[in-house]
Tab-separated table of C-alpha atoms and ligand atoms in Angstrom:
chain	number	residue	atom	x	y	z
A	1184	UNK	CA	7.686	32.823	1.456
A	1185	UNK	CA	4.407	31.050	2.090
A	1186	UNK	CA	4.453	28.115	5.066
A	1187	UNK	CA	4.315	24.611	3.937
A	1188	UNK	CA	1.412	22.607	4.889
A	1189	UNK	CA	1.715	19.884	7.663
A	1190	UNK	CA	1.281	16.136	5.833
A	1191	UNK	CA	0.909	13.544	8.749
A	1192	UNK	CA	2.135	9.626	6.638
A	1193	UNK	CA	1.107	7.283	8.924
A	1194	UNK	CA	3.053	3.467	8.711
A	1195	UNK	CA	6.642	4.810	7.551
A	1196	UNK	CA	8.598	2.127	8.826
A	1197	UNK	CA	6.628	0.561	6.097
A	1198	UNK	CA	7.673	-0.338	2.471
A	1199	UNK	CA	5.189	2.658	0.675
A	1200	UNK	CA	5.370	5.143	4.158
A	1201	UNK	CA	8.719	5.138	4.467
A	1202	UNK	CA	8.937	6.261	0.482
A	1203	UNK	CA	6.640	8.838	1.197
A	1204	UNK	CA	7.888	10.271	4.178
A	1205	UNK	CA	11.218	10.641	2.023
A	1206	UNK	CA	9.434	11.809	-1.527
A	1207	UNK	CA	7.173	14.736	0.503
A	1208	UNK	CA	10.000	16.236	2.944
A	1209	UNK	CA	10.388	18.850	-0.116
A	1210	UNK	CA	6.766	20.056	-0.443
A	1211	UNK	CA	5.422	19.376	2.916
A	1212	UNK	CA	6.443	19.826	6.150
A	1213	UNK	CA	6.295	15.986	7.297
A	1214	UNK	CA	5.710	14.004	10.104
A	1215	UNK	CA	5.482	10.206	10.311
A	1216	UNK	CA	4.638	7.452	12.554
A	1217	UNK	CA	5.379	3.828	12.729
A	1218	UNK	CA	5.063	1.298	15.692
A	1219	UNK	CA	7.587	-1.598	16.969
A	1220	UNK	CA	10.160	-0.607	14.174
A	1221	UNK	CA	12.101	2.211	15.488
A	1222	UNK	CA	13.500	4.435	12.893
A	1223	UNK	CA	16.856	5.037	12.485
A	1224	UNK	CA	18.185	9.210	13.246
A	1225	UNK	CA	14.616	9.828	14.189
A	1226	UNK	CA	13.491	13.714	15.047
A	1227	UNK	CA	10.257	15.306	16.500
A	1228	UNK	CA	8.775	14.465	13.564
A	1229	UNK	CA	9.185	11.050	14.027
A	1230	UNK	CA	6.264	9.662	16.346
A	1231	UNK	CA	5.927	6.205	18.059
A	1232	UNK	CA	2.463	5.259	18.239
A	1233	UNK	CA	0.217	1.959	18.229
A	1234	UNK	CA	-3.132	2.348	16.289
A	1235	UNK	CA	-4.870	0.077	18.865
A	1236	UNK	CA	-4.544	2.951	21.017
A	1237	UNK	CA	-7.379	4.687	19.746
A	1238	UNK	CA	-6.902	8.056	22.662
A	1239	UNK	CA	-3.693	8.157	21.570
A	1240	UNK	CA	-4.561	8.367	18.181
A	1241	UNK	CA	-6.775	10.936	18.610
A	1242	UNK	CA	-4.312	13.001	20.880
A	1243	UNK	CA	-1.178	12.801	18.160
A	1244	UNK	CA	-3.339	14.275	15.285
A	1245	UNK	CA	-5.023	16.882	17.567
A	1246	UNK	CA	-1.078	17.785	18.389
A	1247	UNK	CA	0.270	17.924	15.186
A	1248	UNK	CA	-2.743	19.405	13.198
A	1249	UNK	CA	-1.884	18.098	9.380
A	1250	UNK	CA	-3.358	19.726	6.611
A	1251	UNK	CA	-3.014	16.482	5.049
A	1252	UNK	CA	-2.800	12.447	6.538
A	1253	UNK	CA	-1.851	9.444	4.046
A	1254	UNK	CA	-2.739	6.641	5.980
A	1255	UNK	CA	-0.320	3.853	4.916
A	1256	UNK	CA	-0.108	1.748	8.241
A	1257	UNK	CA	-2.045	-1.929	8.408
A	1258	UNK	CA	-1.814	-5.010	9.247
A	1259	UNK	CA	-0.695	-6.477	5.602
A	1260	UNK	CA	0.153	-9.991	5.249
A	1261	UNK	CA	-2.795	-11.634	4.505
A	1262	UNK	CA	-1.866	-14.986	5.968
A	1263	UNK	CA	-1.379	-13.284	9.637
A	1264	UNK	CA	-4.791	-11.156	9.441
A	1265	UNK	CA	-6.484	-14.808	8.698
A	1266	UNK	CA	-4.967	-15.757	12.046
A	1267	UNK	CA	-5.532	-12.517	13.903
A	1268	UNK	CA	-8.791	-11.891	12.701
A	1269	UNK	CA	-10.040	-9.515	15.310
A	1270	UNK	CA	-6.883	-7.434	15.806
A	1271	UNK	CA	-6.556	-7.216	12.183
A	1272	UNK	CA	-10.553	-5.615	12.344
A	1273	UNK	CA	-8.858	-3.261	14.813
A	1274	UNK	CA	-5.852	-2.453	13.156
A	1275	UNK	CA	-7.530	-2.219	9.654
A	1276	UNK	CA	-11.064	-1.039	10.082
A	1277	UNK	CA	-11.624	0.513	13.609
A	1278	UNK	CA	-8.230	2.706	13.673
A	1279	UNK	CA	-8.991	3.801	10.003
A	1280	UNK	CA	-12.314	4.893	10.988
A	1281	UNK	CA	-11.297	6.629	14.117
A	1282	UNK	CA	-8.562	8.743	11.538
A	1283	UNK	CA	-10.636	9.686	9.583
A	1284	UNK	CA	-13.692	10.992	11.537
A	1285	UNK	CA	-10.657	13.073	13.824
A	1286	UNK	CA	-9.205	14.018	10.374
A	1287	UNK	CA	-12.826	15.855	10.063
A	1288	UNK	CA	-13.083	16.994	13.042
A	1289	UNK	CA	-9.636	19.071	12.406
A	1290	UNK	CA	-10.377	19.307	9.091
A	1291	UNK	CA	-7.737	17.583	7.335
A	1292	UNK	CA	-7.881	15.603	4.252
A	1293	UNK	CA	-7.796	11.854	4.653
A	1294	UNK	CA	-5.952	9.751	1.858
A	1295	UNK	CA	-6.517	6.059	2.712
A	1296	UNK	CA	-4.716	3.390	1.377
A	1297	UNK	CA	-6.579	0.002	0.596
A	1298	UNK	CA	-5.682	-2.940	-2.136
A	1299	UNK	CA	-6.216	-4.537	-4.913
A	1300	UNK	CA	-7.707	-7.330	-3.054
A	1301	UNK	CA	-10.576	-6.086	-2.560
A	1302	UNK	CA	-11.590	-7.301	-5.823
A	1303	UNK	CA	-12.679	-11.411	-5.923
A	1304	UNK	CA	-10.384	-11.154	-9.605
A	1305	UNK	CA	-13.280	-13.160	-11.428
A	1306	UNK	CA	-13.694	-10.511	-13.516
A	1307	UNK	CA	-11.722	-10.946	-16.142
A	1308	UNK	CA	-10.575	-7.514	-17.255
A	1309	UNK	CA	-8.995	-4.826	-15.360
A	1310	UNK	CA	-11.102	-3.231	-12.530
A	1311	UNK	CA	-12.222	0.619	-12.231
A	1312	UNK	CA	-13.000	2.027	-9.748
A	1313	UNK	CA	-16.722	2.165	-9.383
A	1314	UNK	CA	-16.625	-1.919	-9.636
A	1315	UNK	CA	-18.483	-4.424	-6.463
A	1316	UNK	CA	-16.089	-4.965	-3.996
A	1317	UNK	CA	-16.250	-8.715	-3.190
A	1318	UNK	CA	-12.620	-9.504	-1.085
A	1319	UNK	CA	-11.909	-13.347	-0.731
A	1320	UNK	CA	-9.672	-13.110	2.373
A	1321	UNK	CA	-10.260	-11.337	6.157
A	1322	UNK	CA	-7.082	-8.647	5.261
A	1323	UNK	CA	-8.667	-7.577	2.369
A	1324	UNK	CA	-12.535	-7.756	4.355
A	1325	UNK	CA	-10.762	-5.122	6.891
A	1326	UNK	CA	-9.867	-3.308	3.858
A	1327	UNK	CA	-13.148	-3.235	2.239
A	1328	UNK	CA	-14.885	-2.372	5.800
A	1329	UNK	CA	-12.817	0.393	6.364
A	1330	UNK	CA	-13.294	2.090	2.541
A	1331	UNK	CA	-16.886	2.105	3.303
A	1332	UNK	CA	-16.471	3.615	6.774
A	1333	UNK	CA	-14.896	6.805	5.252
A	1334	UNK	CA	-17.598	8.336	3.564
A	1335	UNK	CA	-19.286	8.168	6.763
A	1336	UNK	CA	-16.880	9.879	8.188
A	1337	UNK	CA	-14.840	12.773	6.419
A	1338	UNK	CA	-16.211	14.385	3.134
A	1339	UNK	CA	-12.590	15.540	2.261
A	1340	UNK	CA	-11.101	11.690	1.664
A	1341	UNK	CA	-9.764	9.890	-1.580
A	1342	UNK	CA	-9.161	5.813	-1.402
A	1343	UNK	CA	-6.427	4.630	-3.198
A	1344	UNK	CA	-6.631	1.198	-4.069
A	1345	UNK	CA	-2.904	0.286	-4.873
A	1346	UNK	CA	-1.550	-2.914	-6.720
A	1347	UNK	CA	1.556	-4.886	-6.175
A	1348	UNK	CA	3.881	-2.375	-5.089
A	1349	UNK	CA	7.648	-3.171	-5.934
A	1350	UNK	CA	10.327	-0.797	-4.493
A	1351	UNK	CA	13.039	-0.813	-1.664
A	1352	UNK	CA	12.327	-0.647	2.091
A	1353	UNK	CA	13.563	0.668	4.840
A	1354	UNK	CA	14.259	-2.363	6.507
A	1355	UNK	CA	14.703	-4.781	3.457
A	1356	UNK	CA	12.229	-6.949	3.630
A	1357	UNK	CA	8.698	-5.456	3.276
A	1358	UNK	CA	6.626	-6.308	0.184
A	1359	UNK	CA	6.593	-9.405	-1.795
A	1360	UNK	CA	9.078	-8.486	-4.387
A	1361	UNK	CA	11.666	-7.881	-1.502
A	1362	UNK	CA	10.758	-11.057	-0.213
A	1363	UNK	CA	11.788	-12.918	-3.594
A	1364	UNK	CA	14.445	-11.164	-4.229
A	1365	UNK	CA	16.108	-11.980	-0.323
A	1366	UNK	CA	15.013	-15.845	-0.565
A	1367	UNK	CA	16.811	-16.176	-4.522
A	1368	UNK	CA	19.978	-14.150	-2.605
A	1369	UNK	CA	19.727	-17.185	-0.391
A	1370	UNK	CA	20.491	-19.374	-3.556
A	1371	UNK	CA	16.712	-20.981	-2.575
A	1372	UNK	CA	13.358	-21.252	-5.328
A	1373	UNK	CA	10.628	-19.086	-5.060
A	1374	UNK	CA	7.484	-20.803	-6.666
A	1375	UNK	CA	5.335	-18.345	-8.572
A	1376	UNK	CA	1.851	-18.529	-9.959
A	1377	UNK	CA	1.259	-18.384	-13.773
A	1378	UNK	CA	-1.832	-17.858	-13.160
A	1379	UNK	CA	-2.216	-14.826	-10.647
A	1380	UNK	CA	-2.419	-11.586	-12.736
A	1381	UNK	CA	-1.361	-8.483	-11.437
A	1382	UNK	CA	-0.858	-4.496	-12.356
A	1383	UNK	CA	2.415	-4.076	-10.443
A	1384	UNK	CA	3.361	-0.805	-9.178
A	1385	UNK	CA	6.745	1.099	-8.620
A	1386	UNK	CA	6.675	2.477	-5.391
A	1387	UNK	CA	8.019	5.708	-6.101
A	1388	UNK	CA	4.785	5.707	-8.712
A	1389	UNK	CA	2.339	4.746	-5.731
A	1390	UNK	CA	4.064	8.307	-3.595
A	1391	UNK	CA	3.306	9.962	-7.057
A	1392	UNK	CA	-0.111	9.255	-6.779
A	1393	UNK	CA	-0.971	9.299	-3.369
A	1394	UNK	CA	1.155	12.884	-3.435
A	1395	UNK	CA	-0.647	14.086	-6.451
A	1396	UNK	CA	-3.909	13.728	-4.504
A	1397	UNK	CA	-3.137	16.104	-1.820
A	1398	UNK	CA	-3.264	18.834	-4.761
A	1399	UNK	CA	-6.440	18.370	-6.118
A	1400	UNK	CA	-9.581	18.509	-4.152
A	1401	UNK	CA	-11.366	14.989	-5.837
A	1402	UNK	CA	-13.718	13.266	-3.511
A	1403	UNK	CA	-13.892	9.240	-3.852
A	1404	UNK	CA	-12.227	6.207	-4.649
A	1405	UNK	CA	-8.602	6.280	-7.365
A	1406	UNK	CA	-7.030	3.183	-8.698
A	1407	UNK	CA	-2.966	2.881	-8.218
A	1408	UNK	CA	-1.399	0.097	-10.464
A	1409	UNK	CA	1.139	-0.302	-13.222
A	1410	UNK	CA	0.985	0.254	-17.229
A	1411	UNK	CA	1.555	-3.392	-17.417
A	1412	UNK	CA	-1.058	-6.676	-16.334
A	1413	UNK	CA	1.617	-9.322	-15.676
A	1414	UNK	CA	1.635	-13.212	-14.118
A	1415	UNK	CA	3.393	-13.006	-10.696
A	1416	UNK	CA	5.661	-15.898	-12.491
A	1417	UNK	CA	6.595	-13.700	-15.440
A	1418	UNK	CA	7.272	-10.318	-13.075
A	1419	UNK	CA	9.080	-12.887	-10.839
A	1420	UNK	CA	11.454	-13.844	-13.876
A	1421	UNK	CA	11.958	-10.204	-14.762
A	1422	UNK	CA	12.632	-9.093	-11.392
A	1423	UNK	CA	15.341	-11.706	-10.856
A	1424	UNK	CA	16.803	-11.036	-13.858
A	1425	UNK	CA	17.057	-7.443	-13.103
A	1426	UNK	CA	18.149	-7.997	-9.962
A	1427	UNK	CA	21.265	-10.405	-11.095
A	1428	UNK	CA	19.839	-13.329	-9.829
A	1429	UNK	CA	18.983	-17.084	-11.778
A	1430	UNK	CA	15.353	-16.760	-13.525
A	1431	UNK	CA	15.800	-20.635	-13.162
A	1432	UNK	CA	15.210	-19.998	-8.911
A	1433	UNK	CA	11.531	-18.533	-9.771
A	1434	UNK	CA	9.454	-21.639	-10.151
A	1435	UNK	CA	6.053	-21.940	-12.563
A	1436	UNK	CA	3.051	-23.090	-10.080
A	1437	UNK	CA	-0.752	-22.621	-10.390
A	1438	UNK	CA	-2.986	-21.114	-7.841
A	1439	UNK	CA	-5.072	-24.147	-7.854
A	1440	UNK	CA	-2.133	-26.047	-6.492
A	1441	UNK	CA	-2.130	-23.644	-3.383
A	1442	UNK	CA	-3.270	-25.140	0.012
A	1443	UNK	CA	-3.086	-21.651	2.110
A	1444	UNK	CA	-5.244	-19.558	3.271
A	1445	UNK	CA	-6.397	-16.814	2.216
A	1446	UNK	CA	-6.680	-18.496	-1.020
A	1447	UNK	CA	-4.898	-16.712	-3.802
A	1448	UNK	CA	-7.188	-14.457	-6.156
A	1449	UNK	CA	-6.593	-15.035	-9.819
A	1450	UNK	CA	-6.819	-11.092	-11.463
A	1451	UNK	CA	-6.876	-8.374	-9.801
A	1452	UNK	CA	-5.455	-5.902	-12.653
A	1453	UNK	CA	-6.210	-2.225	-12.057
A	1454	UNK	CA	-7.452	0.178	-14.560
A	1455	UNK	CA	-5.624	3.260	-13.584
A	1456	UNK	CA	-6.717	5.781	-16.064
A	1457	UNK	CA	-8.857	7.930	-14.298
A	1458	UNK	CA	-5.751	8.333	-11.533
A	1459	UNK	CA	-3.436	9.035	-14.221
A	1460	UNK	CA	-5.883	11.302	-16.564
A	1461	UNK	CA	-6.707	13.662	-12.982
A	1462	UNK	CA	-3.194	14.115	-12.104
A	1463	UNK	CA	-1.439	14.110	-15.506
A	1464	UNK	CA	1.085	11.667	-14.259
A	1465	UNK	CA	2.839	9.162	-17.056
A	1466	UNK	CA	3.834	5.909	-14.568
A	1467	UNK	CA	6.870	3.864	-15.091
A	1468	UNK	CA	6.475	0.644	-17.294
A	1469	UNK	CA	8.427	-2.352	-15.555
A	1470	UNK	CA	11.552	-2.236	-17.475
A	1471	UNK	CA	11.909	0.749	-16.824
A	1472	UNK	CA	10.527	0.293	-12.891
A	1473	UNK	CA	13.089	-2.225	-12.616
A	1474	UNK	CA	15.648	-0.406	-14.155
A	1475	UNK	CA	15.509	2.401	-11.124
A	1476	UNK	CA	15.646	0.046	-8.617
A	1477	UNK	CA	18.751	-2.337	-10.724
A	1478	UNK	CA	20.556	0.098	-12.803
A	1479	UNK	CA	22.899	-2.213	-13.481
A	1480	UNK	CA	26.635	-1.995	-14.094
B	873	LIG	N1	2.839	-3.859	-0.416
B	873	LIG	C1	1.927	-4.049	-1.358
B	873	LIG	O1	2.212	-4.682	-2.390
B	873	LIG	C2	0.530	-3.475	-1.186
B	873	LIG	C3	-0.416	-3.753	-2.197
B	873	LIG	C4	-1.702	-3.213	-2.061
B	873	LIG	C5	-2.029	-2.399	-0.982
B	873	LIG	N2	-1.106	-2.169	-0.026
B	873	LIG	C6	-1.496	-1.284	1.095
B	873	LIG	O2	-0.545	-0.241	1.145
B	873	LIG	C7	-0.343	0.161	2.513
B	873	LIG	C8	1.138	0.119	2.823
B	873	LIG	O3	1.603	-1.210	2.615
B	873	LIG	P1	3.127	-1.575	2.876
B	873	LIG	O4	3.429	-2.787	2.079
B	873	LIG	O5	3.954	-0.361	2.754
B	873	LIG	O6	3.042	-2.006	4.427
B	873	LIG	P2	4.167	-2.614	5.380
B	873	LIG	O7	5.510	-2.522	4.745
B	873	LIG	O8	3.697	-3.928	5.859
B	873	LIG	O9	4.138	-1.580	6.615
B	873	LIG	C9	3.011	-1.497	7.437
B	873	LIG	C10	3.158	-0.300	8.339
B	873	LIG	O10	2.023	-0.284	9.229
B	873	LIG	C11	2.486	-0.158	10.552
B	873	LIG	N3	1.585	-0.815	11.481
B	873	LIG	C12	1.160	-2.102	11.477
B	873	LIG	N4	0.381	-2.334	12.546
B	873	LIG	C13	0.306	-1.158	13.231
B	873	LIG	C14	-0.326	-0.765	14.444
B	873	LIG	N5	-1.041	-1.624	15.220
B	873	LIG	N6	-0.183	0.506	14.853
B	873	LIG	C15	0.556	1.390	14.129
B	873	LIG	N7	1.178	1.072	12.995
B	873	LIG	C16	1.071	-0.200	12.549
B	873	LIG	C17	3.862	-0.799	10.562
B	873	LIG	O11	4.592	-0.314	11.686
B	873	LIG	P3	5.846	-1.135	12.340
B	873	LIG	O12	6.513	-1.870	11.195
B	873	LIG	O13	6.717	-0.060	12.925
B	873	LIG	O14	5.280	-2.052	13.365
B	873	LIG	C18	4.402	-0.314	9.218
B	873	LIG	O15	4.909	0.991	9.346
B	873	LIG	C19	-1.178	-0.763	3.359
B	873	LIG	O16	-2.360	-0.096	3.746
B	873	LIG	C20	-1.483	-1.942	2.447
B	873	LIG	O17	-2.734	-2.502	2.777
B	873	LIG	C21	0.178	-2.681	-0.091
């Protein structure tokens, strides 16, 4: 019987790493890390460890020697990076490039996760790929700094760019679909734009991908949204409605009307094709997205 190979998922305390970490254990032998959430009947392959220390960093992949890292972890709420501007540029950038030039050293391949975001949405139709990065907000700067540090870095590497990612956490409240479901619970409104277009993404979808790209050997950057461009107001309705809750509690807005920053960026809609095409994968529509997550009585 041959050996599995060694997949290193970095950020799974997260909402996408913790998926992972659960959706590889077959296939890979796995190890994880996260930082100030501990994880609950944690083993040896469960590691502790703070990307700001960059020795430390360099010391826990040495140890473990993947085959493989998916690099999950960041600093994601965008309002909090525009506050914490430089330790998000740590966090985001620095530790990402430090990964993946000790990924090449070892030679292991680096799968990096960045965003939508780092798209201005002013297009107007759904972006590939190959399309100018142009991000609107400091989390999705860090973002775009660190997917053109990894070239530099590692030759081995694929970027995933992923959309809205729906799905269930570990801790329940990770992700923005989480978040509206938990605040309608609370019997309060959640105002959504009608204006803010999206490709939103299953979660178990995004481990799909990020899993299918450990099998191929394809160099470069891979799109990672849903089969369906929806308004945050009309996936809002459906979600709530899937989830058992009052459509009535998700609340029409307009991004214009928004006074935060970063401000809100109008279409980011991913063309997923070539993703999809490479890996042969057929990704859930939202019905039935929701569906797995609400099956209902
Ligand atoms: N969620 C979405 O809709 C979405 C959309 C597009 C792209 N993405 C990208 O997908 C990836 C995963 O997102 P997610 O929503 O799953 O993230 P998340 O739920 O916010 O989890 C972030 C993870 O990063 C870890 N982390 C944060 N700061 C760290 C640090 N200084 N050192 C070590 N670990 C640190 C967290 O650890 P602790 O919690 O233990 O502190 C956690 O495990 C991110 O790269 C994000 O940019 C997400």
């Amino acid at each position: 019987m041959s050996e599995k190979k060694k997949l290193l998922v970095t950020g799974i305390s997260g909402l996408l790493g913790w998926n992972l970490f659960h959706a590889a254990q077959d296939r890979f032998d796995t190890y994880g890390t996260h930082n100030t959430i501990p994880i609950p009947d944690a083993d040896d392959h469960v590691l502790c460890l703070d990307f700001l220390d960059g020795m430390e960093l360099e010391l826990l992949v040495e140890r473990i020697a993947p085959d493989v890292v998916i690099h999950t972890a960041a600093m994601t709420r965008p309002d909090t990076c525009e506050r914490e501007k430089e330790l998000a540029y740590q966090v985001n950038t620095e530790a990402t490039k430090r990964l993946a030039t000790v990924c090449h050293r070892q030679g292991a391949r680096f799968i990096h996760i960045s965003t939508d975001l780092v798209f201005d949405g002013q297009k107007g139709e759904p972006y590939e790929p190959d399309d100018c990065m142009n991000p609107l907000g400091h989390y999705a700067d860090t973002k775009r700094m660190a997917e053109e540090a990894i070239p530099e870095a590692i030759s081995n590497y694929a970027i995933v760019r992923v959309a809205l990612m729906y799905g269930r956490s570990m801790t329940g409240d990770r992700g923005s679909t989480e978040r509206v479901v938990n605040t309608v619970r609370d019997k309060n409104s959640v105002t959504l734009f009608t204006d803010e277009w999206r490709t939103p993404i299953l979660v178990d979808d995004a481990c799909a991908i990020a899993l299918g790209l450990t099998d191929v050997d394809a160099t470069g950057t891979f799109h990672a949204g849903g089969t369906e461009r929806i308004t945050r107001y009309a996936f809002g309705l459906r979600l709530a409605t899937s989830a058992g809750f009052d459509p009535q509690t998700i609340v029409p807005g307009s991004i214009h009307d928004f006074q935060g920053s970063p401000p809100r960026i109008p279409d980011v809609s991913l063309d997923s094709s070539k993703t999809t095409t490479l890996l042969g994968l057929h990704l859930n529509d939202i019905d039935a997205g929701l569906a797995r997550l609400y099956p209902g009585p």
